[in-house]
Short mmCIF file of C-alpha atoms in Angstrom, two decimals:
data_model
loop_
_atom_site.label_atom_id
_atom_site.label_comp_id
_atom_site.label_asym_id
_atom_site.label_seq_id
_atom_site.Cartn_x
_atom_site.Cartn_y
_atom_site.Cartn_z
CA MET A 121 -0.02 0.00 0.03
CA CYS A 122 1.07 3.44 -0.80
CA ASN A 123 0.26 6.33 1.36
CA LEU A 124 -1.01 9.33 -0.57
CA GLN A 125 -3.33 10.51 2.07
CA ASP A 126 -4.59 14.12 1.18
CA LYS A 127 -2.12 14.45 -1.68
CA CYS A 128 -3.52 16.75 -4.51
CA VAL A 129 -2.94 15.19 -7.92
CA ILE A 130 -3.63 15.92 -11.42
CA VAL A 131 -3.93 13.18 -13.85
CA THR A 132 -4.32 14.12 -17.53
CA GLY A 133 -6.33 12.08 -19.84
CA SER A 134 -8.07 10.32 -16.92
CA SER A 135 -11.80 9.81 -17.98
CA HIS A 136 -11.12 6.43 -19.40
CA GLY A 137 -8.54 3.73 -20.11
CA ILE A 138 -5.17 3.56 -18.32
CA GLY A 139 -5.68 7.20 -16.96
CA TYR A 140 -8.88 6.11 -15.33
CA SER A 141 -7.12 3.32 -13.57
CA ILE A 142 -4.43 5.61 -12.45
CA ALA A 143 -6.82 8.20 -10.97
CA LYS A 144 -8.90 5.34 -9.14
CA ILE A 145 -5.89 3.72 -7.48
CA ILE A 146 -4.37 6.91 -6.52
CA ALA A 147 -7.67 7.87 -5.02
CA ARG A 148 -7.77 4.53 -3.18
CA GLU A 149 -4.46 5.44 -1.62
CA GLY A 150 -5.90 8.74 -0.10
CA ALA A 151 -5.31 11.30 -2.75
CA HIS A 152 -7.58 14.02 -4.02
CA VAL A 153 -7.66 13.76 -7.76
CA ALA A 154 -8.24 16.22 -10.60
CA ILE A 155 -9.79 14.58 -13.68
CA ASN A 156 -8.76 15.87 -16.97
CA CYS A 157 -10.60 15.41 -20.34
CA ARG A 158 -10.58 17.16 -23.61
CA GLN A 159 -13.99 16.47 -24.68
CA ASN A 160 -15.97 13.95 -22.64
CA VAL A 161 -17.08 15.80 -19.69
CA GLU A 162 -19.82 13.48 -18.79
CA GLU A 163 -17.37 10.52 -18.85
CA ALA A 164 -15.16 12.50 -16.67
CA GLU A 165 -17.76 13.40 -14.14
CA LYS A 166 -18.66 9.68 -13.73
CA VAL A 167 -14.95 9.06 -12.75
CA ALA A 168 -14.85 12.17 -10.35
CA LEU A 169 -18.17 10.83 -8.76
CA GLU A 170 -16.70 7.32 -8.23
CA ILE A 171 -13.62 8.96 -6.48
CA ARG A 172 -15.93 11.11 -4.28
CA ALA A 173 -17.69 7.90 -3.35
CA LEU A 174 -14.36 6.83 -1.73
CA GLY A 175 -14.35 9.84 0.52
CA ARG A 176 -11.94 11.87 -1.53
CA ASN A 177 -12.29 15.25 -3.27
CA SER A 178 -12.33 15.18 -7.09
CA ILE A 179 -12.93 17.78 -9.68
CA VAL A 180 -13.20 17.79 -13.46
CA VAL A 181 -10.83 20.16 -15.40
CA GLN A 182 -11.57 20.13 -19.14
CA ALA A 183 -8.43 21.18 -21.23
CA ASP A 184 -6.82 20.35 -24.45
CA VAL A 185 -3.33 19.75 -23.09
CA THR A 186 -1.69 20.51 -26.47
CA ASP A 187 -2.89 24.09 -25.68
CA LEU A 188 -0.47 25.79 -23.27
CA GLN A 189 -3.04 28.51 -22.11
CA GLN A 190 -5.52 25.71 -21.35
CA VAL A 191 -3.13 23.78 -19.62
CA ARG A 192 -2.10 26.82 -17.45
CA SER A 193 -5.81 27.30 -16.61
CA MET A 194 -6.40 23.82 -15.66
CA THR A 195 -3.34 23.86 -13.22
CA ASP A 196 -4.41 27.20 -11.79
CA THR A 197 -7.86 25.80 -11.35
CA VAL A 198 -6.53 22.86 -9.18
CA VAL A 199 -4.34 25.26 -7.13
CA ASN A 200 -7.16 27.69 -6.65
CA LYS A 201 -9.35 24.90 -5.45
CA TRP A 202 -6.96 22.74 -3.34
CA GLY A 203 -4.03 25.16 -2.68
CA ARG A 204 -1.26 23.13 -4.22
CA VAL A 205 -0.35 20.33 -6.62
CA ASP A 206 1.71 17.53 -5.02
CA VAL A 207 1.64 15.10 -7.95
CA LEU A 208 1.36 15.45 -11.85
CA VAL A 209 0.75 12.42 -13.86
CA THR A 210 1.03 13.06 -17.60
CA ASN A 211 -0.94 10.50 -19.32
CA VAL A 212 -2.05 11.87 -22.74
CA GLY A 213 -0.86 10.28 -25.87
CA HIS A 214 -1.88 8.91 -29.18
CA ALA A 215 -0.58 6.66 -31.95
CA TYR A 216 -1.19 7.03 -35.54
CA TYR A 217 0.43 4.06 -37.09
CA HIS A 218 1.95 5.97 -40.03
CA GLN A 219 5.09 4.55 -41.42
CA ILE A 220 7.82 6.81 -42.89
CA ASP A 221 6.83 6.50 -46.57
CA ARG A 222 3.24 7.54 -45.55
CA LEU A 223 4.16 10.28 -43.07
CA ASN A 224 3.70 13.92 -43.95
CA PRO A 225 4.92 16.90 -41.97
CA GLU A 226 1.47 17.42 -40.51
CA LEU A 227 1.11 14.02 -38.92
CA TRP A 228 4.66 14.15 -37.73
CA HIS A 229 3.96 17.46 -35.92
CA GLN A 230 0.73 16.22 -34.61
CA SER A 231 2.37 13.10 -33.07
CA ILE A 232 5.01 15.07 -31.37
CA GLU A 233 2.52 17.74 -30.09
CA GLU A 234 0.16 15.13 -28.60
CA ASN A 235 2.63 12.76 -27.09
CA LEU A 236 5.51 14.98 -26.09
CA THR A 237 4.68 18.67 -26.07
CA SER A 238 1.47 18.19 -24.17
CA GLN A 239 3.46 16.52 -21.27
CA MET A 240 6.08 19.38 -21.50
CA TYR A 241 3.31 21.94 -21.12
CA CYS A 242 1.73 20.21 -18.20
CA ILE A 243 5.13 19.97 -16.48
CA GLN A 244 5.84 23.61 -17.23
CA ALA A 245 2.60 24.75 -15.61
CA SER A 246 2.91 22.62 -12.49
CA LEU A 247 6.54 23.10 -11.54
CA PRO A 248 6.24 26.53 -10.21
CA TYR A 249 3.88 25.46 -7.61
CA MET A 250 6.05 22.39 -6.66
CA ILE A 251 9.14 24.66 -6.28
CA LYS A 252 7.25 26.86 -4.00
CA GLN A 253 6.09 23.96 -1.99
CA GLY A 254 9.54 22.50 -1.81
CA ARG A 255 8.52 19.08 -3.25
CA GLY A 256 6.74 17.37 -5.99
CA ARG A 257 6.24 14.31 -7.95
CA VAL A 258 6.04 14.13 -11.84
CA ILE A 259 5.19 10.74 -13.55
CA ALA A 260 5.08 10.74 -17.30
CA ILE A 261 3.54 7.95 -19.04
CA SER A 262 5.79 6.82 -21.89
CA SER A 263 5.53 3.39 -23.66
CA ILE A 264 7.40 0.16 -24.38
CA SER A 265 7.92 1.60 -27.91
CA ALA A 266 10.28 4.22 -26.40
CA GLN A 267 12.76 1.37 -25.83
CA ARG A 268 12.30 -1.22 -28.47
CA GLY A 269 10.68 1.05 -31.32
CA SER A 270 7.39 0.45 -32.95
CA PRO A 271 6.79 -2.93 -34.66
CA SER A 272 4.17 -1.24 -36.84
CA GLY A 273 6.66 1.41 -37.96
CA ASP A 274 5.05 4.39 -36.13
CA ILE A 275 8.14 6.52 -35.92
CA GLY A 276 6.25 9.57 -34.72
CA TYR A 277 4.86 7.59 -31.63
CA SER A 278 7.98 5.73 -30.74
CA ALA A 279 10.25 8.96 -31.18
CA SER A 280 7.94 11.11 -29.08
CA LYS A 281 7.65 8.46 -26.33
CA ALA A 282 11.49 7.96 -26.23
CA ALA A 283 11.78 11.77 -26.05
CA ILE A 284 9.69 11.81 -22.86
CA ILE A 285 12.34 9.70 -21.01
CA ALA A 286 15.10 12.04 -22.15
CA MET A 287 13.06 14.88 -20.89
CA ILE A 288 12.37 13.29 -17.51
CA LYS A 289 16.02 12.43 -16.96
CA THR A 290 17.15 16.03 -17.69
CA LEU A 291 14.54 17.54 -15.30
CA ALA A 292 15.27 14.94 -12.63
CA GLN A 293 18.90 16.15 -12.64
CA GLN A 294 17.93 19.85 -12.57
CA TYR A 295 15.36 19.65 -9.78
CA ALA A 296 16.52 16.70 -7.45
CA SER A 297 17.91 19.20 -4.91
CA GLN A 298 14.55 20.81 -4.64
CA GLN A 299 12.97 17.42 -3.67
CA ILE A 300 10.98 17.19 -7.00
CA THR A 301 11.27 13.76 -8.52
CA PHE A 302 10.61 12.92 -12.31
CA ASN A 303 10.06 9.38 -13.38
CA ALA A 304 8.38 7.66 -16.43
CA VAL A 305 6.33 4.55 -16.52
CA LEU A 306 6.48 2.64 -19.88
CA PRO A 307 3.56 0.23 -20.28
CA GLY A 308 3.75 -2.66 -22.45
CA ILE A 309 0.83 -4.10 -24.24
CA ILE A 310 -2.20 -3.35 -21.80
CA ASP A 311 -5.68 -4.93 -22.10
CA ALA A 312 -7.45 -1.71 -22.84
CA GLY A 313 -8.28 0.47 -25.85
CA LEU A 314 -7.23 -1.11 -29.25
CA THR A 315 -6.43 -4.53 -27.78
CA ASN A 316 -10.20 -4.94 -26.84
CA SER A 317 -11.33 -4.75 -30.39
CA MET A 318 -8.53 -7.15 -31.74
CA PRO A 319 -9.48 -10.26 -33.78
CA LEU A 320 -9.18 -13.23 -31.27
CA GLU A 321 -6.41 -14.76 -33.34
CA ARG A 322 -4.29 -11.78 -33.46
CA ARG A 323 -4.88 -11.29 -29.66
CA GLU A 324 -3.56 -14.75 -29.03
CA LEU A 325 -0.51 -14.29 -31.19
CA LEU A 326 0.22 -11.16 -29.14
CA ILE A 327 -0.14 -13.04 -25.79
CA GLU A 328 2.20 -15.76 -27.08
CA SER A 329 4.87 -13.15 -27.69
CA ILE A 330 4.85 -11.90 -24.05
CA PRO A 331 7.09 -14.13 -21.74
CA MET A 332 4.36 -13.93 -18.92
CA ARG A 333 1.76 -14.97 -21.40
CA ARG A 334 -0.91 -12.42 -20.75
CA LEU A 335 -1.82 -8.74 -21.50
CA GLY A 336 -1.07 -6.17 -18.74
CA LYS A 337 -3.94 -4.89 -16.66
CA PRO A 338 -4.59 -1.08 -16.66
CA ASP A 339 -4.57 -1.30 -12.74
CA GLU A 340 -0.95 -2.53 -12.86
CA ILE A 341 0.04 0.71 -14.47
CA GLY A 342 -1.90 2.56 -11.78
CA GLU A 343 0.03 0.61 -8.94
CA ALA A 344 3.29 1.57 -10.43
CA VAL A 345 2.23 5.35 -10.64
CA ALA A 346 0.98 5.25 -7.20
CA PHE A 347 4.26 3.89 -5.77
CA LEU A 348 6.30 6.49 -7.69
CA ALA A 349 3.96 9.20 -6.37
CA SER A 350 4.40 8.10 -2.71
CA ASP A 351 6.99 8.78 -0.04
CA GLN A 352 8.30 5.25 -0.32
CA ALA A 353 9.70 6.32 -3.67
CA SER A 354 11.33 9.55 -2.37
CA TYR A 355 14.83 8.37 -3.55
CA ILE A 356 13.84 7.35 -6.90
CA THR A 357 14.12 9.93 -9.65
CA GLY A 358 15.20 10.10 -13.52
CA GLN A 359 14.05 6.34 -13.98
CA ALA A 360 12.11 4.69 -16.75
CA ILE A 361 9.93 1.97 -15.05
CA ALA A 362 8.94 -0.68 -17.59
CA VAL A 363 5.66 -2.48 -16.82
CA ASN A 364 5.55 -5.06 -19.68
CA GLY A 365 5.46 -8.62 -18.71
CA GLY A 366 9.02 -9.29 -19.78
CA LEU A 367 8.23 -8.20 -23.48
CA TYR A 368 11.34 -5.98 -23.52
CA MET A 369 14.23 -6.33 -21.01
#
């Protein structure tokens, strides 16, 4: 169990999928959680309601995290409501599955913007508050593709996810003396999103490629994030934590 009692946490992209699991588990450990969504406010409100049922505070902050002004407004809303931001989890990302021979400049920039720039904006907006507080935790969600590349040839996705790790390591060195830690979690193939709609035969082949012979669970990503957000991980910074069932070692 990770003690996050009364910590104030922002989780981007948390109205569904892995982000939802992260928000739910962090709340279970005692945190108050700001749920971020770009469009589906109704879905986000259901997540916030579920968290409130645990006895925690939760608000919905609608923002497109590729827009710096919206990110700043989101962060200010949380601080104005709760007085601080203890933990930031940057979870937004998107894969387009475009190989280099079909990749145009617009798609390349879109991939970098959604997967990398959005995370940088969120960190940039929250960091001044963490510096003022004298502590903070930043956990960025990257991907197994950052380490092994993309089997489908999606260079925009794999390059941007790898850049997240470099960004986290750089910031970890810069702010370690101010008790602000930066780490990344790298999910493998998780039983959520696209894997749910895969044909059974392809899904079985995918499972066979994983040494643990199963897909990861969204909650397993949430547990890793909760640990890194806690005081138990206070001496861990600049690390890329792989949660992939042994698919890449």
